[in-house]
Amino acid sequence: GVDFPTTFFQLKELTHIYGSDNRLVGSIPTLIGMLTNLREIDLERNEIEGTLPSEIGLLSANYRLTRIQLASNQLSGTIPSELGLLTDGLRVLSLSGNSLTGIVPDTICASAPLTFSLQLDCQEVSCPCCTICCADEINECECVGEDSPFC
């Protein structure tokens, strides 16, 4: 694979990170919290490992971040409660296909808007706010509001 490009984190005006299907390896640096202009992070289907850095919560100051798509990587550990700080602007948090464990933090469930979609592996991560969108054949759950356009 290709090493995760840490030079991204020197680009203070960066608004989008699109790197799906690029065989990226390594972990997400804590410096991600410095990219306060980010609107979307799409790094699905790579070989990114390690834990989700709690510094992602620092991106809450701008309310611009609408998508975090990290499905189908090799992330492990628990979902940091700081991700709950992002839900005012966040519409999609895609974490399925990783090795995450534990429970979805209350901060995420408590502040999720009606149009928020949380995609995760329901056998490994307990989600008290996940609702009607479970697909047994693929072992994923989505946390969405009753009137959500995601169902």
mmCIF file with all atom_site columns, C-alpha atoms in Angstrom:
data_model
loop_
_atom_site.group_PDB
_atom_site.id
_atom_site.type_symbol
_atom_site.label_atom_id
_atom_site.label_alt_id
_atom_site.label_comp_id
_atom_site.label_asym_id
_atom_site.label_entity_id
_atom_site.label_seq_id
_atom_site.pdbx_PDB_ins_code
_atom_site.Cartn_x
_atom_site.Cartn_y
_atom_site.Cartn_z
_atom_site.occupancy
_atom_site.B_iso_or_equiv
_atom_site.pdbx_formal_charge
_atom_site.auth_seq_id
_atom_site.auth_comp_id
_atom_site.auth_asym_id
_atom_site.auth_atom_id
_atom_site.pdbx_PDB_model_num
ATOM 1   C CA . GLY A 1 1   ? 0.000   0.000  0.000  1.00 0.00 ? 1   GLY A CA 1
ATOM 2   C CA . VAL A 1 2   ? 0.790   3.670  -0.058 1.00 0.00 ? 2   VAL A CA 1
ATOM 3   C CA . ASP A 1 3   ? 1.632   5.552  3.140  1.00 0.00 ? 3   ASP A CA 1
ATOM 4   C CA . PHE A 1 4   ? -1.072  7.869  4.394  1.00 0.00 ? 4   PHE A CA 1
ATOM 5   C CA . PRO A 1 5   ? -0.071  11.322 3.059  1.00 0.00 ? 5   PRO A CA 1
ATOM 6   C CA . THR A 1 6   ? 0.617   13.387 6.182  1.00 0.00 ? 6   THR A CA 1
ATOM 7   C CA . THR A 1 7   ? 1.272   16.463 4.019  1.00 0.00 ? 7   THR A CA 1
ATOM 8   C CA . PHE A 1 8   ? -2.547  16.893 3.867  1.00 0.00 ? 8   PHE A CA 1
ATOM 9   C CA . PHE A 1 9   ? -2.382  18.282 7.350  1.00 0.00 ? 9   PHE A CA 1
ATOM 10  C CA . GLN A 1 10  ? -0.208  21.231 6.335  1.00 0.00 ? 10  GLN A CA 1
ATOM 11  C CA . LEU A 1 11  ? -2.939  22.474 3.975  1.00 0.00 ? 11  LEU A CA 1
ATOM 12  C CA . LYS A 1 12  ? -4.991  24.670 6.323  1.00 0.00 ? 12  LYS A CA 1
ATOM 13  C CA . GLU A 1 13  ? -7.512  25.621 3.595  1.00 0.00 ? 13  GLU A CA 1
ATOM 14  C CA . LEU A 1 14  ? -8.201  22.003 2.572  1.00 0.00 ? 14  LEU A CA 1
ATOM 15  C CA . THR A 1 15  ? -11.963 21.409 2.269  1.00 0.00 ? 15  THR A CA 1
ATOM 16  C CA . HIS A 1 16  ? -12.231 17.836 0.942  1.00 0.00 ? 16  HIS A CA 1
ATOM 17  C CA . ILE A 1 17  ? -10.170 14.690 1.354  1.00 0.00 ? 17  ILE A CA 1
ATOM 18  C CA . TYR A 1 18  ? -11.129 12.089 -1.247 1.00 0.00 ? 18  TYR A CA 1
ATOM 19  C CA . GLY A 1 19  ? -8.913  9.031  -1.126 1.00 0.00 ? 19  GLY A CA 1
ATOM 20  C CA . SER A 1 20  ? -11.166 5.997  -1.422 1.00 0.00 ? 20  SER A CA 1
ATOM 21  C CA . ASP A 1 21  ? -9.805  2.820  -2.981 1.00 0.00 ? 21  ASP A CA 1
ATOM 22  C CA . ASN A 1 22  ? -6.169  3.951  -2.933 1.00 0.00 ? 22  ASN A CA 1
ATOM 23  C CA . ARG A 1 23  ? -4.608  1.262  -0.726 1.00 0.00 ? 23  ARG A CA 1
ATOM 24  C CA . LEU A 1 24  ? -3.587  3.895  1.818  1.00 0.00 ? 24  LEU A CA 1
ATOM 25  C CA . VAL A 1 25  ? -1.839  2.486  4.894  1.00 0.00 ? 25  VAL A CA 1
ATOM 26  C CA . GLY A 1 26  ? -0.977  3.951  8.273  1.00 0.00 ? 26  GLY A CA 1
ATOM 27  C CA . SER A 1 27  ? -3.142  5.765  10.773 1.00 0.00 ? 27  SER A CA 1
ATOM 28  C CA . ILE A 1 28  ? -5.121  8.988  10.789 1.00 0.00 ? 28  ILE A CA 1
ATOM 29  C CA . PRO A 1 29  ? -2.815  11.570 12.374 1.00 0.00 ? 29  PRO A CA 1
ATOM 30  C CA . THR A 1 30  ? -4.040  13.643 15.319 1.00 0.00 ? 30  THR A CA 1
ATOM 31  C CA . LEU A 1 31  ? -3.206  16.689 13.204 1.00 0.00 ? 31  LEU A CA 1
ATOM 32  C CA . ILE A 1 32  ? -6.535  16.159 11.419 1.00 0.00 ? 32  ILE A CA 1
ATOM 33  C CA . GLY A 1 33  ? -8.071  18.384 14.085 1.00 0.00 ? 33  GLY A CA 1
ATOM 34  C CA . MET A 1 34  ? -6.217  21.358 12.611 1.00 0.00 ? 34  MET A CA 1
ATOM 35  C CA . LEU A 1 35  ? -8.037  21.179 9.260  1.00 0.00 ? 35  LEU A CA 1
ATOM 36  C CA . THR A 1 36  ? -10.913 23.392 10.345 1.00 0.00 ? 36  THR A CA 1
ATOM 37  C CA . ASN A 1 37  ? -12.136 24.055 6.787  1.00 0.00 ? 37  ASN A CA 1
ATOM 38  C CA . LEU A 1 38  ? -12.858 20.389 6.031  1.00 0.00 ? 38  LEU A CA 1
ATOM 39  C CA . ARG A 1 39  ? -16.292 19.606 4.623  1.00 0.00 ? 39  ARG A CA 1
ATOM 40  C CA . GLU A 1 40  ? -15.829 15.948 3.684  1.00 0.00 ? 40  GLU A CA 1
ATOM 41  C CA . ILE A 1 41  ? -13.477 13.110 4.545  1.00 0.00 ? 41  ILE A CA 1
ATOM 42  C CA . ASP A 1 42  ? -13.832 10.096 2.260  1.00 0.00 ? 42  ASP A CA 1
ATOM 43  C CA . LEU A 1 43  ? -11.177 7.458  2.851  1.00 0.00 ? 43  LEU A CA 1
ATOM 44  C CA . GLU A 1 44  ? -13.266 4.318  2.445  1.00 0.00 ? 44  GLU A CA 1
ATOM 45  C CA . ARG A 1 45  ? -11.869 0.999  1.260  1.00 0.00 ? 45  ARG A CA 1
ATOM 46  C CA . ASN A 1 46  ? -8.213  1.487  2.190  1.00 0.00 ? 46  ASN A CA 1
ATOM 47  C CA . GLU A 1 47  ? -5.895  -0.132 4.741  1.00 0.00 ? 47  GLU A CA 1
ATOM 48  C CA . ILE A 1 48  ? -5.944  2.654  7.329  1.00 0.00 ? 48  ILE A CA 1
ATOM 49  C CA . GLU A 1 49  ? -5.376  1.253  10.813 1.00 0.00 ? 49  GLU A CA 1
ATOM 50  C CA . GLY A 1 50  ? -5.226  2.351  14.414 1.00 0.00 ? 50  GLY A CA 1
ATOM 51  C CA . THR A 1 51  ? -7.854  4.218  16.372 1.00 0.00 ? 51  THR A CA 1
ATOM 52  C CA . LEU A 1 52  ? -10.021 7.154  15.423 1.00 0.00 ? 52  LEU A CA 1
ATOM 53  C CA . PRO A 1 53  ? -8.238  10.181 16.863 1.00 0.00 ? 53  PRO A CA 1
ATOM 54  C CA . SER A 1 54  ? -10.344 12.173 19.315 1.00 0.00 ? 54  SER A CA 1
ATOM 55  C CA . GLU A 1 55  ? -8.911  15.316 17.707 1.00 0.00 ? 55  GLU A CA 1
ATOM 56  C CA . ILE A 1 56  ? -11.488 14.912 14.929 1.00 0.00 ? 56  ILE A CA 1
ATOM 57  C CA . GLY A 1 57  ? -13.837 16.523 17.455 1.00 0.00 ? 57  GLY A CA 1
ATOM 58  C CA . LEU A 1 58  ? -11.861 19.761 17.093 1.00 0.00 ? 58  LEU A CA 1
ATOM 59  C CA . LEU A 1 59  ? -13.451 20.144 13.662 1.00 0.00 ? 59  LEU A CA 1
ATOM 60  C CA . SER A 1 60  ? -16.751 20.983 15.372 1.00 0.00 ? 60  SER A CA 1
ATOM 61  C CA . ALA A 1 61  ? -15.802 24.647 15.551 1.00 0.00 ? 61  ALA A CA 1
ATOM 62  C CA . ASN A 1 62  ? -16.675 25.252 11.901 1.00 0.00 ? 62  ASN A CA 1
ATOM 63  C CA . TYR A 1 63  ? -19.909 23.222 11.528 1.00 0.00 ? 63  TYR A CA 1
ATOM 64  C CA . ARG A 1 64  ? -18.878 22.633 7.908  1.00 0.00 ? 64  ARG A CA 1
ATOM 65  C CA . LEU A 1 65  ? -17.941 18.976 8.134  1.00 0.00 ? 65  LEU A CA 1
ATOM 66  C CA . THR A 1 66  ? -20.852 17.033 6.646  1.00 0.00 ? 66  THR A CA 1
ATOM 67  C CA . ARG A 1 67  ? -19.369 13.596 5.855  1.00 0.00 ? 67  ARG A CA 1
ATOM 68  C CA . ILE A 1 68  ? -16.868 11.247 7.431  1.00 0.00 ? 68  ILE A CA 1
ATOM 69  C CA . GLN A 1 69  ? -16.606 8.071  5.381  1.00 0.00 ? 69  GLN A CA 1
ATOM 70  C CA . LEU A 1 70  ? -14.080 5.619  6.793  1.00 0.00 ? 70  LEU A CA 1
ATOM 71  C CA . ALA A 1 71  ? -15.815 2.302  6.064  1.00 0.00 ? 71  ALA A CA 1
ATOM 72  C CA . SER A 1 72  ? -13.859 -0.779 5.026  1.00 0.00 ? 72  SER A CA 1
ATOM 73  C CA . ASN A 1 73  ? -10.512 0.004  6.599  1.00 0.00 ? 73  ASN A CA 1
ATOM 74  C CA . GLN A 1 74  ? -8.688  -1.592 9.526  1.00 0.00 ? 74  GLN A CA 1
ATOM 75  C CA . LEU A 1 75  ? -9.651  0.876  12.258 1.00 0.00 ? 75  LEU A CA 1
ATOM 76  C CA . SER A 1 76  ? -9.857  -0.535 15.787 1.00 0.00 ? 76  SER A CA 1
ATOM 77  C CA . GLY A 1 77  ? -10.728 0.527  19.301 1.00 0.00 ? 77  GLY A CA 1
ATOM 78  C CA . THR A 1 78  ? -13.783 2.466  20.374 1.00 0.00 ? 78  THR A CA 1
ATOM 79  C CA . ILE A 1 79  ? -15.579 5.415  18.824 1.00 0.00 ? 79  ILE A CA 1
ATOM 80  C CA . PRO A 1 80  ? -14.346 8.558  20.601 1.00 0.00 ? 80  PRO A CA 1
ATOM 81  C CA . SER A 1 81  ? -17.032 10.594 22.357 1.00 0.00 ? 81  SER A CA 1
ATOM 82  C CA . GLU A 1 82  ? -15.612 13.736 20.740 1.00 0.00 ? 82  GLU A CA 1
ATOM 83  C CA . LEU A 1 83  ? -17.282 12.702 17.477 1.00 0.00 ? 83  LEU A CA 1
ATOM 84  C CA . GLY A 1 84  ? -20.542 13.751 19.129 1.00 0.00 ? 84  GLY A CA 1
ATOM 85  C CA . LEU A 1 85  ? -19.340 17.349 18.909 1.00 0.00 ? 85  LEU A CA 1
ATOM 86  C CA . LEU A 1 86  ? -19.613 17.122 15.121 1.00 0.00 ? 86  LEU A CA 1
ATOM 87  C CA . THR A 1 87  ? -23.242 16.128 14.754 1.00 0.00 ? 87  THR A CA 1
ATOM 88  C CA . ASP A 1 88  ? -24.592 19.674 14.334 1.00 0.00 ? 88  ASP A CA 1
ATOM 89  C CA . GLY A 1 89  ? -23.294 19.718 10.776 1.00 0.00 ? 89  GLY A CA 1
ATOM 90  C CA . LEU A 1 90  ? -22.438 16.072 10.211 1.00 0.00 ? 90  LEU A CA 1
ATOM 91  C CA . ARG A 1 91  ? -24.901 14.116 8.061  1.00 0.00 ? 91  ARG A CA 1
ATOM 92  C CA . VAL A 1 92  ? -23.004 10.875 7.387  1.00 0.00 ? 92  VAL A CA 1
ATOM 93  C CA . LEU A 1 93  ? -20.628 8.965  9.652  1.00 0.00 ? 93  LEU A CA 1
ATOM 94  C CA . SER A 1 94  ? -19.714 5.725  7.885  1.00 0.00 ? 94  SER A CA 1
ATOM 95  C CA . LEU A 1 95  ? -17.634 3.351  10.022 1.00 0.00 ? 95  LEU A CA 1
ATOM 96  C CA . SER A 1 96  ? -18.772 -0.145 8.969  1.00 0.00 ? 96  SER A CA 1
ATOM 97  C CA . GLY A 1 97  ? -16.293 -2.779 7.852  1.00 0.00 ? 97  GLY A CA 1
ATOM 98  C CA . ASN A 1 98  ? -13.692 -1.978 10.517 1.00 0.00 ? 98  ASN A CA 1
ATOM 99  C CA . SER A 1 99  ? -12.767 -3.606 13.818 1.00 0.00 ? 99  SER A CA 1
ATOM 100 C CA . LEU A 1 100 ? -14.375 -1.007 16.052 1.00 0.00 ? 100 LEU A CA 1
ATOM 101 C CA . THR A 1 101 ? -15.868 -2.212 19.341 1.00 0.00 ? 101 THR A CA 1
ATOM 102 C CA . GLY A 1 102 ? -17.785 -0.915 22.322 1.00 0.00 ? 102 GLY A CA 1
ATOM 103 C CA . ILE A 1 103 ? -20.800 1.336  22.364 1.00 0.00 ? 103 ILE A CA 1
ATOM 104 C CA . VAL A 1 104 ? -21.712 4.438  20.387 1.00 0.00 ? 104 VAL A CA 1
ATOM 105 C CA . PRO A 1 105 ? -21.064 7.323  22.792 1.00 0.00 ? 105 PRO A CA 1
ATOM 106 C CA . ASP A 1 106 ? -24.080 9.104  24.263 1.00 0.00 ? 106 ASP A CA 1
ATOM 107 C CA . THR A 1 107 ? -22.740 12.368 22.837 1.00 0.00 ? 107 THR A CA 1
ATOM 108 C CA . ILE A 1 108 ? -23.410 11.078 19.322 1.00 0.00 ? 108 ILE A CA 1
ATOM 109 C CA . CYS A 1 109 ? -26.890 9.721  20.059 1.00 0.00 ? 109 CYS A CA 1
ATOM 110 C CA . ALA A 1 110 ? -27.972 12.777 22.053 1.00 0.00 ? 110 ALA A CA 1
ATOM 111 C CA . SER A 1 111 ? -27.101 15.339 19.424 1.00 0.00 ? 111 SER A CA 1
ATOM 112 C CA . ALA A 1 112 ? -27.835 13.477 16.189 1.00 0.00 ? 112 ALA A CA 1
ATOM 113 C CA . PRO A 1 113 ? -30.162 15.451 13.897 1.00 0.00 ? 113 PRO A CA 1
ATOM 114 C CA . LEU A 1 114 ? -33.020 13.745 12.075 1.00 0.00 ? 114 LEU A CA 1
ATOM 115 C CA . THR A 1 115 ? -31.027 13.537 8.853  1.00 0.00 ? 115 THR A CA 1
ATOM 116 C CA . PHE A 1 116 ? -27.939 11.954 10.427 1.00 0.00 ? 116 PHE A CA 1
ATOM 117 C CA . SER A 1 117 ? -26.808 8.553  9.152  1.00 0.00 ? 117 SER A CA 1
ATOM 118 C CA . LEU A 1 118 ? -24.451 6.433  11.263 1.00 0.00 ? 118 LEU A CA 1
ATOM 119 C CA . GLN A 1 119 ? -23.307 3.271  9.509  1.00 0.00 ? 119 GLN A CA 1
ATOM 120 C CA . LEU A 1 120 ? -21.550 0.679  11.650 1.00 0.00 ? 120 LEU A CA 1
ATOM 121 C CA . ASP A 1 121 ? -21.179 -3.036 12.322 1.00 0.00 ? 121 ASP A CA 1
ATOM 122 C CA . CYS A 1 122 ? -23.990 -3.880 14.735 1.00 0.00 ? 122 CYS A CA 1
ATOM 123 C CA . GLN A 1 123 ? -22.417 -7.148 15.914 1.00 0.00 ? 123 GLN A CA 1
ATOM 124 C CA . GLU A 1 124 ? -19.303 -5.397 17.251 1.00 0.00 ? 124 GLU A CA 1
ATOM 125 C CA . VAL A 1 125 ? -20.570 -1.931 18.227 1.00 0.00 ? 125 VAL A CA 1
ATOM 126 C CA . SER A 1 126 ? -23.646 -1.463 20.382 1.00 0.00 ? 126 SER A CA 1
ATOM 127 C CA . CYS A 1 127 ? -25.776 1.478  19.313 1.00 0.00 ? 127 CYS A CA 1
ATOM 128 C CA . PRO A 1 128 ? -28.609 2.589  21.627 1.00 0.00 ? 128 PRO A CA 1
ATOM 129 C CA . CYS A 1 129 ? -29.844 5.126  19.077 1.00 0.00 ? 129 CYS A CA 1
ATOM 130 C CA . CYS A 1 130 ? -29.782 2.898  15.989 1.00 0.00 ? 130 CYS A CA 1
ATOM 131 C CA . THR A 1 131 ? -33.208 2.483  14.478 1.00 0.00 ? 131 THR A CA 1
ATOM 132 C CA . ILE A 1 132 ? -35.056 0.809  11.658 1.00 0.00 ? 132 ILE A CA 1
ATOM 133 C CA . CYS A 1 133 ? -32.334 0.496  9.053  1.00 0.00 ? 133 CYS A CA 1
ATOM 134 C CA . CYS A 1 134 ? -30.617 -2.765 9.896  1.00 0.00 ? 134 CYS A CA 1
ATOM 135 C CA . ALA A 1 135 ? -29.655 -5.048 7.060  1.00 0.00 ? 135 ALA A CA 1
ATOM 136 C CA . ASP A 1 136 ? -29.087 -8.516 8.515  1.00 0.00 ? 136 ASP A CA 1
ATOM 137 C CA . GLU A 1 137 ? -27.477 -9.876 5.386  1.00 0.00 ? 137 GLU A CA 1
ATOM 138 C CA . ILE A 1 138 ? -24.628 -7.364 5.563  1.00 0.00 ? 138 ILE A CA 1
ATOM 139 C CA . ASN A 1 139 ? -24.525 -6.921 9.362  1.00 0.00 ? 139 ASN A CA 1
ATOM 140 C CA . GLU A 1 140 ? -24.753 -3.122 9.236  1.00 0.00 ? 140 GLU A CA 1
ATOM 141 C CA . CYS A 1 141 ? -26.995 -0.752 11.125 1.00 0.00 ? 141 CYS A CA 1
ATOM 142 C CA . GLU A 1 142 ? -27.858 2.826  10.471 1.00 0.00 ? 142 GLU A CA 1
ATOM 143 C CA . CYS A 1 143 ? -28.848 5.386  13.010 1.00 0.00 ? 143 CYS A CA 1
ATOM 144 C CA . VAL A 1 144 ? -31.347 7.668  11.350 1.00 0.00 ? 144 VAL A CA 1
ATOM 145 C CA . GLY A 1 145 ? -34.285 9.847  12.289 1.00 0.00 ? 145 GLY A CA 1
ATOM 146 C CA . GLU A 1 146 ? -37.863 8.794  11.575 1.00 0.00 ? 146 GLU A CA 1
ATOM 147 C CA . ASP A 1 147 ? -38.187 11.091 8.581  1.00 0.00 ? 147 ASP A CA 1
ATOM 148 C CA . SER A 1 148 ? -34.680 10.569 7.313  1.00 0.00 ? 148 SER A CA 1
ATOM 149 C CA . PRO A 1 149 ? -34.071 10.430 3.548  1.00 0.00 ? 149 PRO A CA 1
ATOM 150 C CA . PHE A 1 150 ? -31.500 7.650  4.108  1.00 0.00 ? 150 PHE A CA 1
ATOM 151 C CA . CYS A 1 151 ? -34.062 4.820  4.451  1.00 0.00 ? 151 CYS A CA 1
#
